[in-house]
GROMACS .gro file of C-alpha atoms in nm:
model
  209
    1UNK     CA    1  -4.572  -3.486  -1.677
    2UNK     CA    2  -4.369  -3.772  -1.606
    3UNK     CA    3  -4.032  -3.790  -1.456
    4UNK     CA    4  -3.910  -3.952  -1.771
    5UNK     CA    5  -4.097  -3.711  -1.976
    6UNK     CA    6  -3.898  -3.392  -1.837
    7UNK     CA    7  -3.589  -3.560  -1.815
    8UNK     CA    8  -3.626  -3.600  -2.187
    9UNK     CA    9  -3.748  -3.252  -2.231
   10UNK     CA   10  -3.441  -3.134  -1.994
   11UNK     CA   11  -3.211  -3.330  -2.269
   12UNK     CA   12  -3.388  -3.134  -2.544
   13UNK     CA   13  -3.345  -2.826  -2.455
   14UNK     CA   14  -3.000  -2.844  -2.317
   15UNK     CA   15  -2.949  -2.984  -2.691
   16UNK     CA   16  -3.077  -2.717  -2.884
   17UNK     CA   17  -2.933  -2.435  -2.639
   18UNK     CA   18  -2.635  -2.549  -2.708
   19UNK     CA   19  -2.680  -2.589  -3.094
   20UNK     CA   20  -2.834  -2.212  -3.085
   21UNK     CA   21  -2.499  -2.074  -2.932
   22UNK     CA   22  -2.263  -2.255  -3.124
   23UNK     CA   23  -2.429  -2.216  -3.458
   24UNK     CA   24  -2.452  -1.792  -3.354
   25UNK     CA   25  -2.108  -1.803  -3.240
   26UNK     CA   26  -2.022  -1.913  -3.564
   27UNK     CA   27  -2.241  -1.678  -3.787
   28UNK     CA   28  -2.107  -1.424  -3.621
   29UNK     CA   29  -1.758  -1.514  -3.590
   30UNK     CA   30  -1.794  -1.510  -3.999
   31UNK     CA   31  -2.002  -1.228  -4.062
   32UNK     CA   32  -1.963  -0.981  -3.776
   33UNK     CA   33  -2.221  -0.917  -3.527
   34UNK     CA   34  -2.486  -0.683  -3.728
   35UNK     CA   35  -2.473  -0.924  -4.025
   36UNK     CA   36  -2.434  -1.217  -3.866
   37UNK     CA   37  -2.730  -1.156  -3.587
   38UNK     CA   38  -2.986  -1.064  -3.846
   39UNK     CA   39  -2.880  -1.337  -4.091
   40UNK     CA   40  -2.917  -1.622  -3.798
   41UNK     CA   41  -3.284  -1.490  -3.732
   42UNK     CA   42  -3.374  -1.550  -4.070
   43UNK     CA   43  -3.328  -1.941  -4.068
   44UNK     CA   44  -3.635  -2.159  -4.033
   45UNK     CA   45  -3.435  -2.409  -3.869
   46UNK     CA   46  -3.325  -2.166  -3.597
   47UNK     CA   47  -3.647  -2.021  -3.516
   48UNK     CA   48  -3.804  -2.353  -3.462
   49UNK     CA   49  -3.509  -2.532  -3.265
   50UNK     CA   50  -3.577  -2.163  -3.025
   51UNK     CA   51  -3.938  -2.270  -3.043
   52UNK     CA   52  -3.812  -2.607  -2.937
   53UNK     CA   53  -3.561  -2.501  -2.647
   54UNK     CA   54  -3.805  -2.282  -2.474
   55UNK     CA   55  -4.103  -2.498  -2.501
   56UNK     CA   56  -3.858  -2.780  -2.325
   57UNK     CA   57  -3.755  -2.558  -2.141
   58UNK     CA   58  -4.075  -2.399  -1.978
   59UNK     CA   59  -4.172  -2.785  -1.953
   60UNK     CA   60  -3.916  -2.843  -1.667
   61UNK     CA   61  -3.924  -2.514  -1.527
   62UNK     CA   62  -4.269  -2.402  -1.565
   63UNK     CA   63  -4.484  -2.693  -1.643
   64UNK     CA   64  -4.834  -2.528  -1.561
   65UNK     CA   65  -4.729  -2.249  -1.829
   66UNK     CA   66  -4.914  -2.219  -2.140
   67UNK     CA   67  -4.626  -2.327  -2.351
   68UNK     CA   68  -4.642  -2.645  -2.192
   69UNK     CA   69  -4.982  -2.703  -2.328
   70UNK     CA   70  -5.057  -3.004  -2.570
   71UNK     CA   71  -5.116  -2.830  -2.844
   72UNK     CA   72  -4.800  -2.592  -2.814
   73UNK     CA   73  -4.565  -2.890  -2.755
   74UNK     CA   74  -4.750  -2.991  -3.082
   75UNK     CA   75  -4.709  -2.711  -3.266
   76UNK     CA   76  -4.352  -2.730  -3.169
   77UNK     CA   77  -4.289  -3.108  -3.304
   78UNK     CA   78  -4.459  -3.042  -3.618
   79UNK     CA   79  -4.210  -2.769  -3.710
   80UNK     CA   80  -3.914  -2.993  -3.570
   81UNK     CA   81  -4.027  -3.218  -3.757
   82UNK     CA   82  -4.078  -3.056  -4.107
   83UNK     CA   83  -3.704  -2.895  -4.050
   84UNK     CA   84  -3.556  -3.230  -4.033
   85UNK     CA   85  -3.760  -3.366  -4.303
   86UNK     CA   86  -3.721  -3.066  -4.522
   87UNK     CA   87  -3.349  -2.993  -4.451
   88UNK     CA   88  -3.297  -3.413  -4.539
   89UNK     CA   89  -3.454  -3.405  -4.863
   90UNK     CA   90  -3.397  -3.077  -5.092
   91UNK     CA   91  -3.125  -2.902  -4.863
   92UNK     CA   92  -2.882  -3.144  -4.691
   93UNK     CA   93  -2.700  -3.244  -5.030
   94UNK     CA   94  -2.648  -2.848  -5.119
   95UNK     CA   95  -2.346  -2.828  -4.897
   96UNK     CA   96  -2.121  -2.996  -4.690
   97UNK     CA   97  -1.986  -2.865  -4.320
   98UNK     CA   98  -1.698  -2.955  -4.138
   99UNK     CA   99  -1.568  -2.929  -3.814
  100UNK     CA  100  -1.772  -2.731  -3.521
  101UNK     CA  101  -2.037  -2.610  -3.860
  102UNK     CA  102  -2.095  -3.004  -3.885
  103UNK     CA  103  -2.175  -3.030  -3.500
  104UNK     CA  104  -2.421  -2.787  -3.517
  105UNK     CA  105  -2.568  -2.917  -3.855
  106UNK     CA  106  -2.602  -3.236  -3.687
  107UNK     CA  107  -2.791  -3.074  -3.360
  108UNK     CA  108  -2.979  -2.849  -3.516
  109UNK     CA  109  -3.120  -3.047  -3.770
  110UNK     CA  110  -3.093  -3.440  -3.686
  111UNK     CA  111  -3.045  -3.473  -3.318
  112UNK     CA  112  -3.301  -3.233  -3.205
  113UNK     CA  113  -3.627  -3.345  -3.411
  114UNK     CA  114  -3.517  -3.710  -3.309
  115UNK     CA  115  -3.468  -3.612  -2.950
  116UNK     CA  116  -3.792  -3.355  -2.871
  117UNK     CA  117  -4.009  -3.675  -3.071
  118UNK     CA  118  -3.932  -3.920  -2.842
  119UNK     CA  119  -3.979  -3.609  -2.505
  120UNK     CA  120  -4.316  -3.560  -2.699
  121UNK     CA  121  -4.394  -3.946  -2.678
  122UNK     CA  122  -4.314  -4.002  -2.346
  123UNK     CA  123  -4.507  -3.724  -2.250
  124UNK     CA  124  -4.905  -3.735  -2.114
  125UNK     CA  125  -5.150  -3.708  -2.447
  126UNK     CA  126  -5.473  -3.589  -2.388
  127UNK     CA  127  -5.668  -3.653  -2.718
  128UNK     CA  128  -5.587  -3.355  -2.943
  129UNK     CA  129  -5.892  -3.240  -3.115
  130UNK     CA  130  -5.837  -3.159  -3.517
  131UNK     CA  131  -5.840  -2.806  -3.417
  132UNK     CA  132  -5.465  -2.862  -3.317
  133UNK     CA  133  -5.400  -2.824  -3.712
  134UNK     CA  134  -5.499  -2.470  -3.720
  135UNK     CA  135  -5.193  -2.344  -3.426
  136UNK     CA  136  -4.929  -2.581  -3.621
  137UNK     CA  137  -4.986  -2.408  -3.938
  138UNK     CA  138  -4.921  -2.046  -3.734
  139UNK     CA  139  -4.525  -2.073  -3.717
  140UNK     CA  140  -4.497  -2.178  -4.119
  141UNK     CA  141  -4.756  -1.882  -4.213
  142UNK     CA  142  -4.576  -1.645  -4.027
  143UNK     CA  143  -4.216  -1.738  -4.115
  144UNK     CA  144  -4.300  -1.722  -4.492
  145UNK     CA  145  -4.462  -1.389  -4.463
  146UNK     CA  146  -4.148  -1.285  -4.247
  147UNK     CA  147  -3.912  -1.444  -4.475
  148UNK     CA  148  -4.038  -1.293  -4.745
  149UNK     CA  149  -4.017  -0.875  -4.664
  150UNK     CA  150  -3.703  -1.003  -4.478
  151UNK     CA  151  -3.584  -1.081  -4.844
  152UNK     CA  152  -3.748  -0.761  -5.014
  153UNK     CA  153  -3.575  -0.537  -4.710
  154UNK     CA  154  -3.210  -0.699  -4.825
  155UNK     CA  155  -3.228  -0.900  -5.119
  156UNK     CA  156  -3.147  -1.185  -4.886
  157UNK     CA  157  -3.335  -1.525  -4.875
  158UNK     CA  158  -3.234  -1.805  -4.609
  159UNK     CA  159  -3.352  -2.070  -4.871
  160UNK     CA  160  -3.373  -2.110  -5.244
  161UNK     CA  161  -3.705  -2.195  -5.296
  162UNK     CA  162  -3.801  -1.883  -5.180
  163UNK     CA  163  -3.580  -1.668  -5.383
  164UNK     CA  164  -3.754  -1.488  -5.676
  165UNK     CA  165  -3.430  -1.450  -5.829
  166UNK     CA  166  -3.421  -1.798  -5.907
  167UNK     CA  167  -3.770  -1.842  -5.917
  168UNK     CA  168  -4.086  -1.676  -6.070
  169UNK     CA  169  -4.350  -1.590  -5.831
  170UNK     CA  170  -4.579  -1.889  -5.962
  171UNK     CA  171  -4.293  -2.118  -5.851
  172UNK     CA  172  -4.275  -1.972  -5.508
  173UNK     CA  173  -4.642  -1.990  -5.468
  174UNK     CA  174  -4.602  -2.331  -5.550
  175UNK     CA  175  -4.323  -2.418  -5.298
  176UNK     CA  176  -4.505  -2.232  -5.027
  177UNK     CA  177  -4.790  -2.445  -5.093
  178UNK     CA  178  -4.594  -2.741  -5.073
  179UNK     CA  179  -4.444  -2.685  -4.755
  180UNK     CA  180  -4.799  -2.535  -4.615
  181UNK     CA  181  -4.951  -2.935  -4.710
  182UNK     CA  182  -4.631  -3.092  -4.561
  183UNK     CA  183  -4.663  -2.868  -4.226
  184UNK     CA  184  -5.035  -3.023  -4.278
  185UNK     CA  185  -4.981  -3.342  -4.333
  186UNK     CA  186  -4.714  -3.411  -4.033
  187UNK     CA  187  -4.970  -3.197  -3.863
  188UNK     CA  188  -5.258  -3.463  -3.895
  189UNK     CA  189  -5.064  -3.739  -3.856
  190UNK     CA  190  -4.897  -3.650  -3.521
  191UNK     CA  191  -5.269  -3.562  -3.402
  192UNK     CA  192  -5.352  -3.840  -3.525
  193UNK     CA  193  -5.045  -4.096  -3.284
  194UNK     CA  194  -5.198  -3.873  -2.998
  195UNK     CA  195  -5.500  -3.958  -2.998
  196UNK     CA  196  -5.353  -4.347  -3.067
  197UNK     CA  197  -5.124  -4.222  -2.745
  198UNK     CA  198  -5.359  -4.145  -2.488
  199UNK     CA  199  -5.629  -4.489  -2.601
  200UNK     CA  200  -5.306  -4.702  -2.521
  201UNK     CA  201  -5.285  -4.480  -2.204
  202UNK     CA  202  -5.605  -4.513  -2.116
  203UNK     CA  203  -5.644  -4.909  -2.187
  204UNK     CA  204  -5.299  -4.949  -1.921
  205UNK     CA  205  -5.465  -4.733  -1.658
  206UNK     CA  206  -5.786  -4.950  -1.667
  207UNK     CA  207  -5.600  -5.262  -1.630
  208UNK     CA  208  -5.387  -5.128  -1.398
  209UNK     CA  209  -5.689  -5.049  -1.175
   0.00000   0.00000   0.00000
């Protein structure tokens, strides 16, 4: 890993560490502890930016670790990734935050993916095989199944499309297959700059030499 690289990676996760706090500071400052703990662990968007601060993390700290690995940083960026994407296009325009809530809205869901892309880039890429796709669609198989008895436990769903009280259960098949081909899609095509990635990498080192 390059200096660069974990500088980068230091940024990140000092970035969504601090997003995490504020935005549970808040929760909790509105819905009590109890409430407010078990609602901020049913976000997407929080999950993933934790994903995100202790991959970074364990990057500078503990680079040899297995979360430091190619394919976990990838699996990381893809779900970065789809939160930005996602939270831009269907969720973004649903509400409107102000003050500290508009800080963290901004870290959590615009600075981060922009910032742990370019740590990603800068980083070493080693040719990710097209197995890769299999571990990025773990995290978005596992939240849905999670979000889902989270919601038949309470009533409670973190986002509408999701909600079978606004939806019918064909609908929310539907969305969760949309989301499953967009997790795919950014999934290939980040595999797919890796492997574009380490050729450049490759070509500079042979001139170099």
């Amino acid at each position: 890993m390059t200096r660069t690289a974990r500088l980068l990676h230091g940024a990140t996760a000092l970035l969504c560490w601090f997003a995490l706090i504020l935005q549970y500071a808040l929760v909790i400052g509105d819905l009590g502890l109890v409430l407010g703990s078990w609602r901020f662990f049913g976000f997407f968007t929080i999950l993933t930016n934790l994903m995100v601060a202790i991959v970074s993390t364990a990057t500078v700290l503990r680079p040899g670790s297995p979360l430091t690995s190619s394919i976990a940083r990838h699996a990381a960026l893809v779900s970065i990734l789809i939160v930005g994407i996602t939270y831009s296009i269907a969720l973004r325009s649903l509400w409107n935050p102000a003050g500290w809530q508009k800080l963290a809205d901004i870290a959590l869901h615009d600075l981060s993916p922009l910032l742990y892309l370019v740590a990603w880039v800068a980083a070493p890429h080693h040719r990710l095989r097209w197995s890769a796709l299999g571990p990025a669609l773990v995290p978005p198989i596992v939240y849905l199944a999670y979000a889902m008895v989270r919601g038949a436990i309470d009533g409670w769903y973190a986002y509408w499309f999701l909600d079978p009280r606004a939806l019918t259960l064909p609908q929310i098949a539907l969305s969760c297959a949309v989301v499953l081909c967009a997790f795919l899609f950014i999934a290939a095509l980040t595999i797919f700059a890796d492997r574009l990635l380490a050729r450049r990498s490759d070509i500079r080192n042979t001139d170099i030499r």
